[in-house]
Coordinates of C-alpha atoms in Angstrom, one line a residue:
X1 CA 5.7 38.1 -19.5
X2 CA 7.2 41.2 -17.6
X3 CA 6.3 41.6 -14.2
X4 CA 4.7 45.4 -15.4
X5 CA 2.4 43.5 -18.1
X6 CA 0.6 41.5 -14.6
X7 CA 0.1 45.2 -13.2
X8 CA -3.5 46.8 -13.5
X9 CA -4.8 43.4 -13.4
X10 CA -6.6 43.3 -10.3
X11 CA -10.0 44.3 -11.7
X12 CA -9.7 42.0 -14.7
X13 CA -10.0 38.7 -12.5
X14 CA -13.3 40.1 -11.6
X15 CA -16.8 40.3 -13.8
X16 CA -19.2 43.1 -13.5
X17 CA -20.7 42.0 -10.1
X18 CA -17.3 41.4 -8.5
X19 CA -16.8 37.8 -8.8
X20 CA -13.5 35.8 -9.6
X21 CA -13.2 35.3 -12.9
X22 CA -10.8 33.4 -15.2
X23 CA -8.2 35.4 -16.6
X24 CA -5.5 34.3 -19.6
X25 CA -3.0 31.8 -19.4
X26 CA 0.1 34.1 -19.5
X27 CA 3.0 33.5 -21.7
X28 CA 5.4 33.1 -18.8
X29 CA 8.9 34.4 -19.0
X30 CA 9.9 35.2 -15.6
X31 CA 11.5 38.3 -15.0
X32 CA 14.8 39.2 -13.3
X33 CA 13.3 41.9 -11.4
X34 CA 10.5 39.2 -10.5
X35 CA 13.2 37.1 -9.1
X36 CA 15.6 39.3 -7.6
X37 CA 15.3 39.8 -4.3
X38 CA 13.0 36.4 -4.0
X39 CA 15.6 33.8 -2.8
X40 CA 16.8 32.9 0.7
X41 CA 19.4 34.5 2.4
X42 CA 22.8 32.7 1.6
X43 CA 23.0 32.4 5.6
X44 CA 20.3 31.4 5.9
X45 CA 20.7 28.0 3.3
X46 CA 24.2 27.5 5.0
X47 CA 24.3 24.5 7.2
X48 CA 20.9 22.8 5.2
X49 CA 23.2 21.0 2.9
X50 CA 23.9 17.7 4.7
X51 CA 21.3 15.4 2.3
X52 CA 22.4 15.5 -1.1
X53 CA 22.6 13.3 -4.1
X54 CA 24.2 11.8 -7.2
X55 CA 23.4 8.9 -9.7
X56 CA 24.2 5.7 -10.8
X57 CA 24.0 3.0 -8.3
X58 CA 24.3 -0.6 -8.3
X59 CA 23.1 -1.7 -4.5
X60 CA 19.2 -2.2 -3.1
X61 CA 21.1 0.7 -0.9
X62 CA 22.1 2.7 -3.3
X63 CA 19.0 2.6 -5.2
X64 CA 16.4 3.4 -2.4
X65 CA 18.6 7.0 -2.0
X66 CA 18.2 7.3 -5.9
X67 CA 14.7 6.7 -5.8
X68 CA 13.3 8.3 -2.8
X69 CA 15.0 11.6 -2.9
X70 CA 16.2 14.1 -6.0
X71 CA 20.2 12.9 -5.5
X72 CA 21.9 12.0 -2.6
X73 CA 25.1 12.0 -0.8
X74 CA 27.3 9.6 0.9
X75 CA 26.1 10.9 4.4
X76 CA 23.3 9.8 3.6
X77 CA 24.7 6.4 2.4
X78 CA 27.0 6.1 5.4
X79 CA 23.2 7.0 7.4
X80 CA 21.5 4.0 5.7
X81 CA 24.4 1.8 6.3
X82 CA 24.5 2.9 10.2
X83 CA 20.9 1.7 10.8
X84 CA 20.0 -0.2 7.9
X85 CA 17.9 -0.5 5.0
X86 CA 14.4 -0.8 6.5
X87 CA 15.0 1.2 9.4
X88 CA 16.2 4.1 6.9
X89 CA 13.1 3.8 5.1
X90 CA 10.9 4.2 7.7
X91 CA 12.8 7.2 9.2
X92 CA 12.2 8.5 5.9
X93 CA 8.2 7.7 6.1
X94 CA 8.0 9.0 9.5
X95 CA 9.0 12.3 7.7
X96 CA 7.5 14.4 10.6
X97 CA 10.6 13.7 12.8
X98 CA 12.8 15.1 10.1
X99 CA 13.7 18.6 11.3
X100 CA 13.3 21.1 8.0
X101 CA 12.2 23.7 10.1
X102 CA 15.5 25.5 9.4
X103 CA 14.9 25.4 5.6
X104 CA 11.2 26.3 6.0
X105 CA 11.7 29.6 8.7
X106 CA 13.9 30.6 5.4
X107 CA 11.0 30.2 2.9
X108 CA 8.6 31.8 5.2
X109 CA 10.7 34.5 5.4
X110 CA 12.0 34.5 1.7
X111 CA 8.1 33.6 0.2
X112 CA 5.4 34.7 2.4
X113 CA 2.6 34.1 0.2
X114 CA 3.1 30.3 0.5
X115 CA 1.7 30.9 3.7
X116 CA -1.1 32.9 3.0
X117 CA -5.1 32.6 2.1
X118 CA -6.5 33.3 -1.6
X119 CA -8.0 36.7 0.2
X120 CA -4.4 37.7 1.5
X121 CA -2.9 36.8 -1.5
X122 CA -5.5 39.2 -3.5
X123 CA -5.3 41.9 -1.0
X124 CA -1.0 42.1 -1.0
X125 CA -0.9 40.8 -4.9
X126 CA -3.8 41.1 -6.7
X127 CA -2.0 44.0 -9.1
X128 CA 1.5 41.5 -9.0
X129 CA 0.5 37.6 -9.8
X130 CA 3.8 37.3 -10.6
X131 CA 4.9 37.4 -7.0
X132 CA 3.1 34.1 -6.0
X133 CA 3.9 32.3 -8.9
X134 CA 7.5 32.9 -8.1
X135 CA 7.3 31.9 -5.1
X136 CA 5.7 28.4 -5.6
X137 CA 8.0 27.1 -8.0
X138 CA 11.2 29.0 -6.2
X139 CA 9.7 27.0 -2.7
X140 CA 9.8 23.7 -4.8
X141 CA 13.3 24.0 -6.1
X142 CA 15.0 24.8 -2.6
X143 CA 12.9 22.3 -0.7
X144 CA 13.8 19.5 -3.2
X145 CA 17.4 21.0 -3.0
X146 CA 17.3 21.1 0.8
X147 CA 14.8 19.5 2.7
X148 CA 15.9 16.1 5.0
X149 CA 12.1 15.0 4.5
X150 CA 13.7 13.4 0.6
X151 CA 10.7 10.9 0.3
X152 CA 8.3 13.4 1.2
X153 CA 9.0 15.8 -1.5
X154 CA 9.0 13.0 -4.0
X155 CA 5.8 12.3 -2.8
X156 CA 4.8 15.6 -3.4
X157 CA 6.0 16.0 -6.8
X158 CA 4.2 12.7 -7.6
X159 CA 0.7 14.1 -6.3
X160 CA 1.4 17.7 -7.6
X161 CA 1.4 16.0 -11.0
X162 CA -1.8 13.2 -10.3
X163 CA -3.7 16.4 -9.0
X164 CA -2.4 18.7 -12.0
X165 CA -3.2 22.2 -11.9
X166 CA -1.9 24.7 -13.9
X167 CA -0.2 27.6 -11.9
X168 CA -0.1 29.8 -14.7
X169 CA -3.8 29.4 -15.7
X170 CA -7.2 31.6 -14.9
X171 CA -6.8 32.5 -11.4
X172 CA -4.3 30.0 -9.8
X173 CA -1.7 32.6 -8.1
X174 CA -4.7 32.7 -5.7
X175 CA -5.7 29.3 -5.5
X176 CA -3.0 27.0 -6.1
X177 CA -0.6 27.9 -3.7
X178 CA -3.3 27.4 -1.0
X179 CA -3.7 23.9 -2.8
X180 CA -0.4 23.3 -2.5
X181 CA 0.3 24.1 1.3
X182 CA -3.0 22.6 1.9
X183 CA -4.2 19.3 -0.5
X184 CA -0.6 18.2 -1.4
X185 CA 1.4 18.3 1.6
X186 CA -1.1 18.1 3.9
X187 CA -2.0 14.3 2.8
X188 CA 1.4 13.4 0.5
X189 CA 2.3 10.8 3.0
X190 CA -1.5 10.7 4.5
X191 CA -3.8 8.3 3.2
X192 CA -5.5 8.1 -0.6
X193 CA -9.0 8.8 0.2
X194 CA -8.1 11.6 2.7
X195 CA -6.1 13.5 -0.4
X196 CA -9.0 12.9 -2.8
X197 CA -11.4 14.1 -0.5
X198 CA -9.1 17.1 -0.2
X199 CA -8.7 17.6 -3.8
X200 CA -12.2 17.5 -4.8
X201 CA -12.7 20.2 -1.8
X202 CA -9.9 22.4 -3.6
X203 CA -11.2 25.6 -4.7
X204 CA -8.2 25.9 -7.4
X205 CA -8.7 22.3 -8.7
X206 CA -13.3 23.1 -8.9
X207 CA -11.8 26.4 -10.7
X208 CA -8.6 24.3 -13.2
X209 CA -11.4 21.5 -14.7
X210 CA -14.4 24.5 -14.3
X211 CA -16.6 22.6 -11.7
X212 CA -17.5 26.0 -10.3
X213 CA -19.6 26.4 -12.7
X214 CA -21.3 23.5 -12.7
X215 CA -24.8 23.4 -12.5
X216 CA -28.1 21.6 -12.5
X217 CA -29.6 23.1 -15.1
X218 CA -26.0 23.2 -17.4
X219 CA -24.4 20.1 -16.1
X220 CA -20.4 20.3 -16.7
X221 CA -18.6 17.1 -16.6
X222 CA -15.0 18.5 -17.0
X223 CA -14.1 17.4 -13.3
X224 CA -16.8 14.2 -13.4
X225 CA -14.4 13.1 -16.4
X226 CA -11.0 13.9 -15.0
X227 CA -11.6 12.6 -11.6
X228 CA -12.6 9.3 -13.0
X229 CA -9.5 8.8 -15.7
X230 CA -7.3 10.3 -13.9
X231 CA -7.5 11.1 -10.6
X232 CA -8.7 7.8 -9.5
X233 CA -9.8 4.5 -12.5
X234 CA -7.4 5.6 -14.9
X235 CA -7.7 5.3 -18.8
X236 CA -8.6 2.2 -19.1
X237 CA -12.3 2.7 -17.8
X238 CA -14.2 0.2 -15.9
X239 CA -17.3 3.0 -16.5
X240 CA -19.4 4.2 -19.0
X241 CA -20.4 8.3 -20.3
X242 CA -23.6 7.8 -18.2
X243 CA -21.5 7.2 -14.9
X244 CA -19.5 10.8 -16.3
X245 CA -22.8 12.5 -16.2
X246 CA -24.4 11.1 -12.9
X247 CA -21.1 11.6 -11.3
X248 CA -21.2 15.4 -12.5
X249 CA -25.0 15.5 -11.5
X250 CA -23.5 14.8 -8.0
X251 CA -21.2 17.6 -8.1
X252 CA -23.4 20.7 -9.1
X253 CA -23.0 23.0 -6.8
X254 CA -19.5 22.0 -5.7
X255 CA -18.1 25.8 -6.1
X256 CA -16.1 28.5 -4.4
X257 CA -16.5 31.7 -2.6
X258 CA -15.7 34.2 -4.7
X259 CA -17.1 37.8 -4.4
X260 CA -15.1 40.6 -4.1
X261 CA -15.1 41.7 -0.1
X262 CA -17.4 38.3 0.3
X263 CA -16.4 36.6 3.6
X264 CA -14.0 33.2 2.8
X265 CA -12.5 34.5 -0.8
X266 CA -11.4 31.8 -2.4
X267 CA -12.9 29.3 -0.7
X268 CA -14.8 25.8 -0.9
X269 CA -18.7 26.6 -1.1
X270 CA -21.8 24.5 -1.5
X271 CA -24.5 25.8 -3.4
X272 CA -27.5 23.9 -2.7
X273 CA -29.6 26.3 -4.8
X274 CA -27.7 24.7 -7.9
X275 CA -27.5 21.4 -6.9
X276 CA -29.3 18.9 -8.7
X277 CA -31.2 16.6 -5.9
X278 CA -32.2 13.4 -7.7
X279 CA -31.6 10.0 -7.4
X280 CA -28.2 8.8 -9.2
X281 CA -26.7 6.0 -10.1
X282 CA -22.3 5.9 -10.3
X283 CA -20.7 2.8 -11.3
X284 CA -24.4 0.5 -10.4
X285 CA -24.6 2.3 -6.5
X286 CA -27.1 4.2 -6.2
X287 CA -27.8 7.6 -4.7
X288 CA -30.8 8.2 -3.0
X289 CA -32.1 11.9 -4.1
X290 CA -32.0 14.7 -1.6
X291 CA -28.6 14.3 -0.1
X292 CA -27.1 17.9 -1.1
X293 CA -22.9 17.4 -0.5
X294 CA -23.5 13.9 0.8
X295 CA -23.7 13.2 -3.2
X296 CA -20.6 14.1 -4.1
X297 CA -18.9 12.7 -0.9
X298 CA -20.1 9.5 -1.7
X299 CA -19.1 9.1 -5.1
X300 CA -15.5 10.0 -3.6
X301 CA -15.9 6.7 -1.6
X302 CA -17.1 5.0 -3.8
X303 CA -14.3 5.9 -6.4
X304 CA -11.2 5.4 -3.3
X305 CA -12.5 2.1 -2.6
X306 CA -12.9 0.7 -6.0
X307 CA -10.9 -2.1 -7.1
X308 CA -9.8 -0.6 -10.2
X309 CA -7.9 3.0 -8.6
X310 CA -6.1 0.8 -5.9
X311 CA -4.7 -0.9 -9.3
X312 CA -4.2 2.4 -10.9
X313 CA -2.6 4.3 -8.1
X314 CA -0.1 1.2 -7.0
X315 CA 0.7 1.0 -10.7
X316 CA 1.9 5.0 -10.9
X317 CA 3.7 4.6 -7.5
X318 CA 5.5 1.8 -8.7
X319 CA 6.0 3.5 -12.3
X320 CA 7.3 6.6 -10.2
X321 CA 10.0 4.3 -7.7
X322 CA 10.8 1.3 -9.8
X323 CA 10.4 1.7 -13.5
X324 CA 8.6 2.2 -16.4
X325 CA 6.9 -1.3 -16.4
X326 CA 6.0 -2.8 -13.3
X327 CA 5.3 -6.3 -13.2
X328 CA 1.5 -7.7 -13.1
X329 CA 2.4 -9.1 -9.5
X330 CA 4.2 -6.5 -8.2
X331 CA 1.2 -4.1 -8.7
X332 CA -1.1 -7.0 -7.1
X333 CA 0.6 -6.7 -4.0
X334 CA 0.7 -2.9 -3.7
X335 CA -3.1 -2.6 -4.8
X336 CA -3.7 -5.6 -1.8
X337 CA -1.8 -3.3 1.1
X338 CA -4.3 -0.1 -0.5
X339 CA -7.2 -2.0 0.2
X340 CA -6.2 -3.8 3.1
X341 CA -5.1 0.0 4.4
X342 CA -7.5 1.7 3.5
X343 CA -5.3 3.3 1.2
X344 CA -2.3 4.4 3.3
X345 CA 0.1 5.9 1.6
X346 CA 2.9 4.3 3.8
X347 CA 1.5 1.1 3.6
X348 CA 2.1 1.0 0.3
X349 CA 5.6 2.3 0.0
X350 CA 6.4 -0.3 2.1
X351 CA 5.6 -2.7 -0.5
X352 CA 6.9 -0.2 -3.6
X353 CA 10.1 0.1 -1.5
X354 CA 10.9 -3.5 -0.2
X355 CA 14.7 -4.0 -0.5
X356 CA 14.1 -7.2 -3.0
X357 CA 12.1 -4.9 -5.0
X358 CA 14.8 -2.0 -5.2
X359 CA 17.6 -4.7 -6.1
X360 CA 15.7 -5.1 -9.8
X361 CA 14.6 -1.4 -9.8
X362 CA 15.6 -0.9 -13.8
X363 CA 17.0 3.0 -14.7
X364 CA 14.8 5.5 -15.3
X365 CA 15.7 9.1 -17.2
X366 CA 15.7 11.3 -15.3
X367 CA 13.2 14.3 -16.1
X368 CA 14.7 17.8 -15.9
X369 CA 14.1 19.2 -12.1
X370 CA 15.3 15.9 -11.2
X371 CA 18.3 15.9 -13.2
X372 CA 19.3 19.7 -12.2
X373 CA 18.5 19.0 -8.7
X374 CA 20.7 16.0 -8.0
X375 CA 23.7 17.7 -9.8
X376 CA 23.4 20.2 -7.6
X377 CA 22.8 17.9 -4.4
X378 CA 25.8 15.6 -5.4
X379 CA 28.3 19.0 -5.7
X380 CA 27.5 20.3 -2.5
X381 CA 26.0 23.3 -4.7
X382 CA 24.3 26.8 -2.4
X383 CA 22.1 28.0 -4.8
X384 CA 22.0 31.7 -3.6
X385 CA 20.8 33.0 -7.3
X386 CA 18.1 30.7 -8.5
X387 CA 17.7 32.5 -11.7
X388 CA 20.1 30.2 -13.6
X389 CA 18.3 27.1 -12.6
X390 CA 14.7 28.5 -13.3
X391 CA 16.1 29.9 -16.9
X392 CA 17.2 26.0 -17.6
X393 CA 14.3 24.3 -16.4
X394 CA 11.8 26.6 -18.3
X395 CA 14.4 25.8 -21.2
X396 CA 13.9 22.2 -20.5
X397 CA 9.9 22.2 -20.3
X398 CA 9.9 21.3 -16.6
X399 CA 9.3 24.5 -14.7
X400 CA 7.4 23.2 -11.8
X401 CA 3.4 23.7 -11.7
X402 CA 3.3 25.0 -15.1
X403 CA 2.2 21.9 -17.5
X404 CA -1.1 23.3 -18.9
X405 CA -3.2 20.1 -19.5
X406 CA -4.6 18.3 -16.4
X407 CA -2.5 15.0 -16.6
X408 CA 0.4 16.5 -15.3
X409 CA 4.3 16.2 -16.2
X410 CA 4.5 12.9 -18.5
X411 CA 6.3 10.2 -16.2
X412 CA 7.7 8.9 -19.7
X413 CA 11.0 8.1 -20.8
X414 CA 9.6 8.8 -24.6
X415 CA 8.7 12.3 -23.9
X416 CA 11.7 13.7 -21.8
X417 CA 14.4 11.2 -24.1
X418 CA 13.9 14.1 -26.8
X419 CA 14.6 16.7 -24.9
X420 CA 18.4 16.4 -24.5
X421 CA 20.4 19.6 -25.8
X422 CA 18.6 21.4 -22.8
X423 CA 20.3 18.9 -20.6
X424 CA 23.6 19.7 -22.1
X425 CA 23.1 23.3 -21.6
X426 CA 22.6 22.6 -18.1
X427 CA 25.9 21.2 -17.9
X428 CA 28.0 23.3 -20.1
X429 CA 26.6 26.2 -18.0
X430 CA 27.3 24.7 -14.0
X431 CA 31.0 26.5 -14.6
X432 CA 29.9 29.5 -16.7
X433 CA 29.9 32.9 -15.4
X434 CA 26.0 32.9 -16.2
X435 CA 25.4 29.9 -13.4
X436 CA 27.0 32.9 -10.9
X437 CA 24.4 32.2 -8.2
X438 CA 25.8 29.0 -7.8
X439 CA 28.6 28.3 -5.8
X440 CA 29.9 24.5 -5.1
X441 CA 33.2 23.4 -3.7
X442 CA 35.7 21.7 -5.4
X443 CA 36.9 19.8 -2.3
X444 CA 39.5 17.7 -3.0
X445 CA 39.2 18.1 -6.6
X446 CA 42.7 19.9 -6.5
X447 CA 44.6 21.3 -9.5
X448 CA 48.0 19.6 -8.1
X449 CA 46.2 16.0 -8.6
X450 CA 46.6 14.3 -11.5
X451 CA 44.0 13.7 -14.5
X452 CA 43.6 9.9 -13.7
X453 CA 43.2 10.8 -9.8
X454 CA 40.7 14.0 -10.8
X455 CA 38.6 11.5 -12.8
X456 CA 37.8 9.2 -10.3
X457 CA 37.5 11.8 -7.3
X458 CA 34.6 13.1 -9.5
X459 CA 33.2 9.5 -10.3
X460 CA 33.3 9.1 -6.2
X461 CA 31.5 12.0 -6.2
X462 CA 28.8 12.2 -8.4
X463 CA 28.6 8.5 -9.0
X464 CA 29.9 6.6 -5.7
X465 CA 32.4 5.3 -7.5
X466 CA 30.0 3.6 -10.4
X467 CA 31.1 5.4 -13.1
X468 CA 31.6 3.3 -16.4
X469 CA 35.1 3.1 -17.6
X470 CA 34.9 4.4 -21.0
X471 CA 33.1 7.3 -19.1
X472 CA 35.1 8.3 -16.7
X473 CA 38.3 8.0 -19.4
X474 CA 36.9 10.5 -21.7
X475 CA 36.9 12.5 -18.1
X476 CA 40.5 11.7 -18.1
X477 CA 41.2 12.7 -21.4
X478 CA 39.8 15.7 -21.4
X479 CA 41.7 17.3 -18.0
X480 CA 45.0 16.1 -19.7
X481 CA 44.3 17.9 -23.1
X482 CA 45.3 21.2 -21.6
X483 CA 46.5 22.6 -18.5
X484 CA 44.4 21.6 -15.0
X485 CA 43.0 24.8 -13.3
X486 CA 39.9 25.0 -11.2
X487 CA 37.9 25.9 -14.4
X488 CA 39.3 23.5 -16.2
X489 CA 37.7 20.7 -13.2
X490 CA 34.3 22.5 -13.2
X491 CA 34.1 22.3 -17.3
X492 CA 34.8 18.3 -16.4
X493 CA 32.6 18.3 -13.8
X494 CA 30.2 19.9 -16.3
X495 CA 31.1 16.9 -18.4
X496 CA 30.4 14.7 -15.8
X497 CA 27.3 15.9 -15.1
X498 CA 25.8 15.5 -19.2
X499 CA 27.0 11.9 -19.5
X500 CA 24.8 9.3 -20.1
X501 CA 25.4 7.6 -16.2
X502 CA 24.3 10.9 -15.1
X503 CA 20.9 10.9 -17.3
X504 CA 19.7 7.9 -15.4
X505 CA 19.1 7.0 -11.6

């Protein structure tokens, strides 16, 4: 969608008596003109490149850099060996001592609306969505890119896909990047029950699965439903439809402000006048009648303390840092040090993340973002043109915040396997004249070296030296089929980057 189709459109996202209302899902192509001017200053991203990444590892090491971040780099490796594997990890958990102010005095700058209200949002962007939406996903690609805080954007990718909300839905250039600054990164690395009580307190996730407009007298269990399977039980249930319906009987009248000029646009409000006041019963507790909000906050502790979401949650964690299967035990011991905690995030990474763990860790595929992102953390890459990268990664189904349905981006190696020739665009296009914005030194990746000694430069790398033999000949091969320039080494490089090693972390 051009950015002149969003203008004119700030009256549409209100009814006849001013209110927010949903608008369209738009068919989102972002513009050039939407993303020029959008980026950070080159001079400003200078100097921010110390963490990066690359793939393929063999050591417990090796693997925690794969895992917690999106790449790495051997600083980082040479880091982790300095002060060792547990102290690295909890310098990593103790994110707030990890300087990115740098990187985020840029985005500030660069994207202002990530730090603005719903109302100051409408007021500077109501006739140009497109702005905000840029800015959210743009602010996710740098700060995976450049951020030292590597587990804590991990962590935040993992929530921002549990708590799903479509960006490009209804009203969500208002809501969601509040949501964002606000439920996602303000309890990533926090503590379960904090972030649910968040969530369920988000005006953009009460607008996504329509609880705004539930009601006493028209009860809607769209959020009732989704908390329960997938916010906090999971699939497999452990409740019944009639715990659905008391648990959305609790939260009618769980809305948000939203009146045109009203004070707090766009934000969390209690209707008492639509509350339904009776007694319920969630999950054989039950609620005394008259307790207005109080209903709803106590189905939220009843649902964080349950047995069965300290077994769902540690089984996604472990899904998202060791592999597609975790074991039965291993999900027992990180579903013990949730209930033990009190569901502290922290405490359970420490379990996810042991070193014994990460020395079995089996591979996982990559997804898209992941797979662009460490390419261009293992080159050393300055993204000062993002344009290429959002083109790819809307080519690839993985634009961040934009996954319509409310289970987020599949953690599945069945979904993204599929997906591949946008992969190999990816690639083919890192030393093409249309991946401009992208600029990433070829070191000591000289033209005077040989083919042989070019080959395993790049397997040191982009691989730290793991490389597979047969791999890292056909890298051979192809630098001495024709004469070695410096685009001849970014098309291997390029080749580098779509083999199968590089697929997988």
């Amino acid at each position: 969608m051009s950015a002149s189709a969003f203008a004119g459109r700030r009256e549409p996202v209100r009814d006849a008596r001013g209110r927010l209302r949903r608008v369209p899902r738009p068919r989102l192509r972002l513009p050039d003109a939407a993303l020029e001017g959008l980026r950070p200053a080159a001079s400003g991203i200078r100097g921010l490149r110390a963490m990066r990444g690359a793939a393929g590892a063999a050591t417990p090491e090796q693997r925690l850099l794969q895992r917690i971040g999106f790449g790495w780099h051997e600083a980082e490796l040479a880091r982790l060996g300095a002060i060792g594997y547990d102290a690295y990890l909890e310098e990593q958990l103790g994110y707030e001592a990890l300087d990115d102010g740098p990187l985020e005095s840029v985005l500030a700058t660069a994207f202002p609306t990530l730090e603005m209200s719903a109302a100051e949002i409408y007021d500077g962007y109501g006739q140009q969505p497109v702005v905000p939406i840029v800015h959210l996903i743009l602010a996710a690609v740098y700060r995976a890119l450049y951020s030292p805080r590597r587990l804590f954007e991990r962590m935040v990718v993992f929530w921002t896909d549990h708590f799903n909300i479509d960006l490009l839905s209804e009203v969500q250039f208002l809501l969601k990047p509040v949501d964002d600054r606000e439920v996602v990164r303000a309890h990533a690395l926090g503590t379960f029950p904090d972030l649910l009580s968040a969530s369920a307190h988000s005006p953009a996730m009460l607008v996504y699965l329509t609880n705004d407009s539930n009601d006493k007298d028209h009860p809607n269990e769209n959020y009732a439903r989704e908390l329960m399977e997938l916010h906090t039980m999971g699939a497999d249930r452990g409740y019944t439809q009639r715990d659905v319906r008391e648990v959305a009987r609790c939260f009618t009248g769980w809305t948000i402000q939203g009146r045109l000029g009203g004070n707090g646009l766009g934000t969390f409000f209690f209707d008492a006048a639509r509350h339904d006041d009776g007694e319920k019963t969630v999950l054989g507790q039950t609620i005394p009648a008259g307790g207005g909000i109080e209903d709803g906050e106590r189905v939220l502790e009843i649902l964080a303390g349950h047995p069965r979401t300290a077994r769902f949650i540690s089984r996604k964690l472990l899904r998202w840092f060791w592999g597609y299967e975790p074991r039965r035990a291993a999900v027992d011991q990180v579903a013990n040090a949730y209930q033990n905690s009190g569901g502290d995030l922290r405490a359970m990474l420490r379990v996810v993340l042991r070193r014994s763990r990460m020395a079995r860790a089996r591979p996982k595929l990559k997804r898209p973002f992941h797979l662009m992102v460490s390419a261009l953390r293992g080159l050393g890459a300055e993204l000062q043109d993002p344009r290429f990268v959002v083109r790819q990664l809307e080519a690839a189904g993985h634009l961040p915040f934009a996954w319509p349905p409310p289970n987020g981006y599949p953690d599945s190696e069945g979904y993204w396997s599929g997906l591949i020739l946008p992969r190999w665009n990816f690639a083919g296009g890192l030393p093409a004249r249309r991946a401009s914005g992208i600029r990433f030194p070829l070191g000591n990746l000289e033209p005077s070296a040989t083919p042989a000694q070019l080959a395993r430069r790049i397997d040191n790398r982009l691989f730290n030296g793991t490389l597979s033999e047969s791999t890292r000949t056909s890298i051979e091969q192809f630098l001495a089929a024709r004469q070695v320039n410096p685009r001849r080494i970014r098309e291997a490089v390029g080749l580098a980057v779509a083999s199968p090693e590089f697929q997988e972390y």
